[in-house]
Amino acid sequence: MPRELTQNRIQKIWVPTKDDKRRGTGAPHFANPPTVIVMVGLPARGKTYISKKLTRYLNWIGIPTKVFNVGEYRREAVKNYSSYDFFKPDNESAVKIRQQCALAALRDVKSYLKDEGGQVAVFDATNTTRDRRDLILKFGNENDFKIFFIESVCEDPSVIASNIMEVKVSCPDYKDCNKTEAMLDFQKRIECYRTSYQPLDPDQYDRDHSFIKVIDVGRRFLVNRIQDHIQSKIVYYLMNIHVQPRTIYLCRHGESTDNLEGRLGGDSGLSQRGQQFSAALARFVEEQQLKDLKVWTSQLCRSIQTAEHLGVPYEQWKALNEIDAGMCEEMTYDEVKEKFPEEFALRDEDKYYYRYPAGESYQDLVQRVEPVIMELERQENVLVICHQAVMRCLLAYFLDKSADEMPYLRCPLHTVLKLTPVAYGCKVESICLNVEAVNTHRDRPEEVKRGPGTLIRRNSVTPLTSPESHIKKPRIEDLDEAPIQELPNSVASLALSTSSHIPLALAGEVLNTSSSLHLGHHDIHQFLTFSLCMSAHLFVALLSALAGQSLPVSI
Amino acid sequence: MEPSQWEYVGRRRCDSAASVPQFCNSPTVIVMVGLPARGKTYISKKLTRYLNWIGVPTKVFNVGQYRREAVKTYKNFEFFKPDNEEAMRIRKACAAAALKDVAAFFTKEHGQVAVFDATNTTRERRAVINSFAKERGYKVFFVESICDDPEIITENIKQVKFGSPDYIDRDIEEAMSDFIQRIECYKASYTSIDDEKDRKLSYIKIFDVGSRYLVNLVQDHIQSRIVYYLMNIHVTPRSIFLSRHGESELNLLGRIGGDSGLSPRGLKYADALATFIRGQNIKDLKVWTSHMKRTIQTAEALGVQYEQWKALNEIDAGVCEELTYEEIQESFPEEFAMRDQEKYRYRYPKGESYEDLVHRLEPVIMELERQENVLVICHQAIMRCLIAYFLDKPADELPYLRCPLHTVLKLTPVAYGCKVESFFLNIEAVNTHRERPTNVNVNRKPEEALQTVPDHN
């Protein structure tokens, strides 16, 4: 007897009646068992850049991913960085500390993948010796994690120098140095690693390991033994990203006649003001004086009409069409509330996963829009003229916003967002072109109860610090359950001998932004809901961190 | 302006009304490199099939075929000896002729990618091709297949060489020994693409049938897609089973689309499918369905885990959802006629076209390539698209491929293509196949439009 099917109310997915919990994604999950991505390479080879970018991408496509940067653990353990001497191979006490940090990070990786619902952990450290990598392979073996190495190899001095200038001289280690000092010290730091560096060896030692070697910032790749879907996607992504300076412009079509009536979806043309905006957009684009700007639109009339005013060739993508509101297409919100009151309420309950009847959800959009993101990564200067929901998806990708925040990002009409990659993130400038338009933004209603079992996609920012010493977070001293069996004796004894308590660290640097995006309320909301899924002591840690520190903005 | 007119206006500015931008500006020549029996022709044909399916006009130019034209009967491996001057001249002429046809394909036939399938094992030969391309503004991308595993080579020879016209009248032992000596003729002068000297070339080296890849200087979107595809295909034997959902309630009423459940006969089919699958004794079968009730109900009867893909949902008929063809003819006679005129590109108002479907299904195809044994339970239009990919059917045939209800297609890769077996599971069902009517003019009479509509309740 076939099981009875019901369609779950939010996602409209048919499931056997007894089983009404939320399904992961609209596409099959291919990431079992969990994977540890292990970065390999000398300092200033782009490991952290790749780690963060990859993590942002994987989280956006719905695979819970997190970076574990061993350098951050080291900065907690050793409050003040004095000089490159710390990294000298004969500095025994430093070597001890650094090993402990790596072990602590691995412990957190294990906890993330086993207990916190993580699927991919990115272990961001130099991992330049075989010993260290063997340790990690063993760790992976014991815990049933797949291991995938990403090695970045580069000997072009101008690239290295440029990397150091972009992200190293301003890092916490060098906060009291001037640029030249920082540069010199960092270069000596690199030399400390060089003698013991054993690159991945595809011919002998590493022939059975899965890895990709990224050579000279993507000029060449060596790919060995891809095991599964997720590794294949990671490789494809890495092969499409680049570091050429460029700018991405995102905007919506000009105000449409449907917008004026407050109607969802449809395929109407521009209103008077919408046309004025298009003319203003054309002037704006000219002023930007860009070399080789590509212009992309959707296949809906209002987006194409906007592009037509620019007088340049443009490409139409069906994938950029607005979210399909199914049975609610072309209705006003009031009409929806009247005709489909339950649907209206459900949408507010869980806007990211909610699928319009016979329509789409934001989750569906992400999948639909993924090839656009991949091509955006390949391109240089691009202007994307799209729609509210689509623009929110794209923006969430570039600014690393979670599934929870995405449907509430502000993307007003007649405003261009200019995104410029910088350091580890993206600078955002919001440019309003001074043509009046209706407001189509609906905030998250205050009185909405959050549904049970809400699945929140992890933001890739490492959770906040607990400066309080009573917070029990197993770090370096609490190794009653050693994460790695059969440690080499030297390391095992080191792990048990430390006496200092090391609290969690605040991740990353705070980047300044000239953005006018409304962040505060939603960030707090996101962190709080994130914390609901963690254990109690971490929750307390978060609260105290929020109280005491400014919010890190990883953009 | 009407939306359909917008499509036209759009077309003035951008070259295609396809659902994705076309990214091929300069044509690309893919140059295969490798000793005989390393899978070059296998890769050439498969890659060409994939590129054509996603809408990039591609063609293979196999120099061996040109040689077979020039030299009517193949005697033995001595033809390939490096000191055989006469043969050398012929072989060079064949390569030149093939290159000439490549140029014609690009300039006169709107081709976008040409796959130059030959050994191309010397630097000299590769330099000739590179100059040829540079002079004409074509991009070049080399695909080198390197393999020294004797088992794989022997297997390749068995699978495709014995059946080749060269060995048609030989016995197997003779053919094998001759071919091995043929390979030896190339070995002495074989220079692999050099990672140092050739660092300015764009290429991918494939080692040991995909265990390792070296990728250098990917220039553009199409090369990136080609690399991704090559890294996902494999040659492990496996079978792909394609089936539609069991007959649905709406099928019985002759209505298209919708999200109805199975009819009683449909439920019977689901059980029959379960029995059939069990009988096939497949190891590690993955089962995929769409998000629509009828495919999921069908899968439920199998009693195994299945994965739902939204991408496998039936074509969205937009304003025509849940109508019968008669109703469509009554309410949208012009649309109905236009669909018959160009069924592949025609997009239902507020709906999709077959062309949109292909784009939507591409990630499914990519994952099918990665997987081994899979059963896909889907829908008529979807199944047509998938079959067109596996059996290399062109866009104009695709929307008319026969995919009847209650019939399982078993596809098994073999040699350069796919063996197809069709299993009708003996449960009656309505026919949902509508042939192209004779009169596709918008001014046709209703009877002419409805001439080929299958019977229903």
PDB file of N, CA and C in Angstrom, chain A residues 110-154:
ATOM      1  N   LYS A 110      35.187  19.200  14.388  1.00  0.00           N
ATOM      2  CA  LYS A 110      34.458  17.968  14.686  1.00  0.00           C
ATOM      3  C   LYS A 110      33.094  18.294  15.280  1.00  0.00           C
ATOM      4  N   SER A 111      33.110  19.217  16.197  1.00  0.00           N
ATOM      5  CA  SER A 111      31.865  19.576  16.852  1.00  0.00           C
ATOM      6  C   SER A 111      30.894  20.217  15.844  1.00  0.00           C
ATOM      7  N   TYR A 112      31.411  21.037  14.973  1.00  0.00           N
ATOM      8  CA  TYR A 112      30.555  21.687  13.969  1.00  0.00           C
ATOM      9  C   TYR A 112      29.919  20.657  13.044  1.00  0.00           C
ATOM     10  N   LEU A 113      30.729  19.695  12.597  1.00  0.00           N
ATOM     11  CA  LEU A 113      30.229  18.727  11.624  1.00  0.00           C
ATOM     12  C   LEU A 113      29.357  17.655  12.277  1.00  0.00           C
ATOM     13  N   LYS A 114      29.659  17.326  13.508  1.00  0.00           N
ATOM     14  CA  LYS A 114      28.899  16.243  14.124  1.00  0.00           C
ATOM     15  C   LYS A 114      27.691  16.732  14.912  1.00  0.00           C
ATOM     16  N   ASP A 115      27.845  17.838  15.619  1.00  0.00           N
ATOM     17  CA  ASP A 115      26.781  18.253  16.530  1.00  0.00           C
ATOM     18  C   ASP A 115      26.028  19.496  16.110  1.00  0.00           C
ATOM     19  N   GLU A 116      26.579  20.271  15.180  1.00  0.00           N
ATOM     20  CA  GLU A 116      25.923  21.540  14.898  1.00  0.00           C
ATOM     21  C   GLU A 116      25.294  21.582  13.517  1.00  0.00           C
ATOM     22  N   GLY A 117      25.199  20.438  12.864  1.00  0.00           N
ATOM     23  CA  GLY A 117      24.540  20.419  11.558  1.00  0.00           C
ATOM     24  C   GLY A 117      25.377  20.967  10.420  1.00  0.00           C
ATOM     25  N   GLY A 118      26.673  21.118  10.646  1.00  0.00           N
ATOM     26  CA  GLY A 118      27.511  21.618   9.566  1.00  0.00           C
ATOM     27  C   GLY A 118      27.746  20.521   8.540  1.00  0.00           C
ATOM     28  N   GLN A 119      27.991  20.924   7.299  1.00  0.00           N
ATOM     29  CA  GLN A 119      28.263  19.903   6.296  1.00  0.00           C
ATOM     30  C   GLN A 119      29.665  20.030   5.707  1.00  0.00           C
ATOM     31  N   VAL A 120      30.152  21.251   5.663  1.00  0.00           N
ATOM     32  CA  VAL A 120      31.512  21.451   5.173  1.00  0.00           C
ATOM     33  C   VAL A 120      32.237  22.369   6.142  1.00  0.00           C
ATOM     34  N   ALA A 121      33.452  21.972   6.511  1.00  0.00           N
ATOM     35  CA  ALA A 121      34.281  22.832   7.349  1.00  0.00           C
ATOM     36  C   ALA A 121      35.528  23.168   6.550  1.00  0.00           C
ATOM     37  N   VAL A 122      35.904  24.449   6.545  1.00  0.00           N
ATOM     38  CA  VAL A 122      37.109  24.844   5.819  1.00  0.00           C
ATOM     39  C   VAL A 122      38.203  25.112   6.837  1.00  0.00           C
ATOM     40  N   PHE A 123      39.212  24.280   6.805  1.00  0.00           N
ATOM     41  CA  PHE A 123      40.306  24.378   7.774  1.00  0.00           C
ATOM     42  C   PHE A 123      41.386  25.253   7.176  1.00  0.00           C
ATOM     43  N   ASP A 124      41.376  26.517   7.599  1.00  0.00           N
ATOM     44  CA  ASP A 124      42.223  27.527   6.970  1.00  0.00           C
ATOM     45  C   ASP A 124      43.511  27.729   7.752  1.00  0.00           C
ATOM     46  N   ALA A 125      44.602  27.126   7.283  1.00  0.00           N
ATOM     47  CA  ALA A 125      45.922  27.272   7.905  1.00  0.00           C
ATOM     48  C   ALA A 125      46.940  26.948   6.820  1.00  0.00           C
ATOM     49  N   THR A 126      48.230  27.091   7.137  1.00  0.00           N
ATOM     50  CA  THR A 126      49.210  26.831   6.082  1.00  0.00           C
ATOM     51  C   THR A 126      49.276  25.339   5.740  1.00  0.00           C
ATOM     52  N   ASN A 127      49.206  24.461   6.768  1.00  0.00           N
ATOM     53  CA  ASN A 127      49.208  23.016   6.521  1.00  0.00           C
ATOM     54  C   ASN A 127      50.268  22.621   5.507  1.00  0.00           C
ATOM     55  N   THR A 128      51.446  23.219   5.664  1.00  0.00           N
ATOM     56  CA  THR A 128      52.482  23.045   4.651  1.00  0.00           C
ATOM     57  C   THR A 128      53.340  21.795   4.820  1.00  0.00           C
ATOM     58  N   THR A 129      53.207  21.087   5.928  1.00  0.00           N
ATOM     59  CA  THR A 129      54.032  19.878   6.074  1.00  0.00           C
ATOM     60  C   THR A 129      53.181  18.625   5.956  1.00  0.00           C
ATOM     61  N   ARG A 130      53.846  17.546   5.535  1.00  0.00           N
ATOM     62  CA  ARG A 130      53.146  16.266   5.420  1.00  0.00           C
ATOM     63  C   ARG A 130      52.647  15.792   6.772  1.00  0.00           C
ATOM     64  N   ASP A 131      53.446  16.033   7.789  1.00  0.00           N
ATOM     65  CA  ASP A 131      53.043  15.617   9.139  1.00  0.00           C
ATOM     66  C   ASP A 131      51.705  16.222   9.497  1.00  0.00           C
ATOM     67  N   ARG A 132      51.614  17.515   9.283  1.00  0.00           N
ATOM     68  CA  ARG A 132      50.362  18.180   9.642  1.00  0.00           C
ATOM     69  C   ARG A 132      49.211  17.630   8.821  1.00  0.00           C
ATOM     70  N   ARG A 133      49.429  17.419   7.553  1.00  0.00           N
ATOM     71  CA  ARG A 133      48.352  16.921   6.710  1.00  0.00           C
ATOM     72  C   ARG A 133      47.994  15.485   7.057  1.00  0.00           C
ATOM     73  N   ASP A 134      48.976  14.694   7.438  1.00  0.00           N
ATOM     74  CA  ASP A 134      48.681  13.318   7.837  1.00  0.00           C
ATOM     75  C   ASP A 134      47.819  13.311   9.084  1.00  0.00           C
ATOM     76  N   LEU A 135      48.130  14.234   9.974  1.00  0.00           N
ATOM     77  CA  LEU A 135      47.323  14.359  11.191  1.00  0.00           C
ATOM     78  C   LEU A 135      45.866  14.606  10.835  1.00  0.00           C
ATOM     79  N   ILE A 136      45.674  15.510   9.885  1.00  0.00           N
ATOM     80  CA  ILE A 136      44.311  15.855   9.500  1.00  0.00           C
ATOM     81  C   ILE A 136      43.641  14.682   8.790  1.00  0.00           C
ATOM     82  N   LEU A 137      44.387  13.980   7.965  1.00  0.00           N
ATOM     83  CA  LEU A 137      43.815  12.823   7.269  1.00  0.00           C
ATOM     84  C   LEU A 137      43.370  11.767   8.278  1.00  0.00           C
ATOM     85  N   LYS A 138      44.173  11.594   9.292  1.00  0.00           N
ATOM     86  CA  LYS A 138      43.827  10.623  10.315  1.00  0.00           C
ATOM     87  C   LYS A 138      42.550  11.069  11.029  1.00  0.00           C
ATOM     88  N   PHE A 139      42.523  12.331  11.370  1.00  0.00           N
ATOM     89  CA  PHE A 139      41.342  12.918  12.012  1.00  0.00           C
ATOM     90  C   PHE A 139      40.102  12.677  11.148  1.00  0.00           C
ATOM     91  N   GLY A 140      40.253  12.872   9.856  1.00  0.00           N
ATOM     92  CA  GLY A 140      39.128  12.678   8.941  1.00  0.00           C
ATOM     93  C   GLY A 140      38.677  11.231   8.935  1.00  0.00           C
ATOM     94  N   ASN A 141      39.651  10.337   8.872  1.00  0.00           N
ATOM     95  CA  ASN A 141      39.383   8.917   8.867  1.00  0.00           C
ATOM     96  C   ASN A 141      38.603   8.458  10.086  1.00  0.00           C
ATOM     97  N   GLU A 142      39.082   8.899  11.235  1.00  0.00           N
ATOM     98  CA  GLU A 142      38.453   8.469  12.478  1.00  0.00           C
ATOM     99  C   GLU A 142      37.037   8.956  12.621  1.00  0.00           C
ATOM    100  N   ASN A 143      36.742  10.103  12.019  1.00  0.00           N
ATOM    101  CA  ASN A 143      35.422  10.692  12.207  1.00  0.00           C
ATOM    102  C   ASN A 143      34.527  10.518  10.999  1.00  0.00           C
ATOM    103  N   ASP A 144      34.994   9.800  10.004  1.00  0.00           N
ATOM    104  CA  ASP A 144      34.219   9.605   8.776  1.00  0.00           C
ATOM    105  C   ASP A 144      33.959  10.914   8.058  1.00  0.00           C
ATOM    106  N   PHE A 145      34.981  11.767   8.015  1.00  0.00           N
ATOM    107  CA  PHE A 145      34.845  12.990   7.230  1.00  0.00           C
ATOM    108  C   PHE A 145      35.649  12.802   5.957  1.00  0.00           C
ATOM    109  N   LYS A 146      35.141  13.351   4.855  1.00  0.00           N
ATOM    110  CA  LYS A 146      35.941  13.342   3.628  1.00  0.00           C
ATOM    111  C   LYS A 146      36.927  14.508   3.720  1.00  0.00           C
ATOM    112  N   ILE A 147      38.089  14.319   3.148  1.00  0.00           N
ATOM    113  CA  ILE A 147      39.099  15.373   3.181  1.00  0.00           C
ATOM    114  C   ILE A 147      39.393  15.816   1.759  1.00  0.00           C
ATOM    115  N   PHE A 148      39.367  17.109   1.552  1.00  0.00           N
ATOM    116  CA  PHE A 148      39.674  17.654   0.230  1.00  0.00           C
ATOM    117  C   PHE A 148      40.646  18.807   0.427  1.00  0.00           C
ATOM    118  N   PHE A 149      41.840  18.696  -0.199  1.00  0.00           N
ATOM    119  CA  PHE A 149      42.847  19.749  -0.044  1.00  0.00           C
ATOM    120  C   PHE A 149      42.713  20.794  -1.144  1.00  0.00           C
ATOM    121  N   ILE A 150      42.897  22.045  -0.767  1.00  0.00           N
ATOM    122  CA  ILE A 150      43.015  23.114  -1.768  1.00  0.00           C
ATOM    123  C   ILE A 150      44.356  23.785  -1.529  1.00  0.00           C
ATOM    124  N   GLU A 151      45.286  23.576  -2.462  1.00  0.00           N
ATOM    125  CA  GLU A 151      46.601  24.166  -2.304  1.00  0.00           C
ATOM    126  C   GLU A 151      46.750  25.362  -3.224  1.00  0.00           C
ATOM    127  N   SER A 152      47.236  26.454  -2.679  1.00  0.00           N
ATOM    128  CA  SER A 152      47.463  27.621  -3.520  1.00  0.00           C
ATOM    129  C   SER A 152      48.957  27.848  -3.650  1.00  0.00           C
ATOM    130  N   VAL A 153      49.424  27.767  -4.903  1.00  0.00           N
ATOM    131  CA  VAL A 153      50.846  27.884  -5.169  1.00  0.00           C
ATOM    132  C   VAL A 153      51.081  29.122  -6.011  1.00  0.00           C
ATOM    133  N   CYS A 154      51.995  29.976  -5.586  1.00  0.00           N
ATOM    134  CA  CYS A 154      52.232  31.193  -6.356  1.00  0.00           C
ATOM    135  C   CYS A 154      53.604  31.724  -6.030  1.00  0.00           C
TER     136      CYS A 154
END
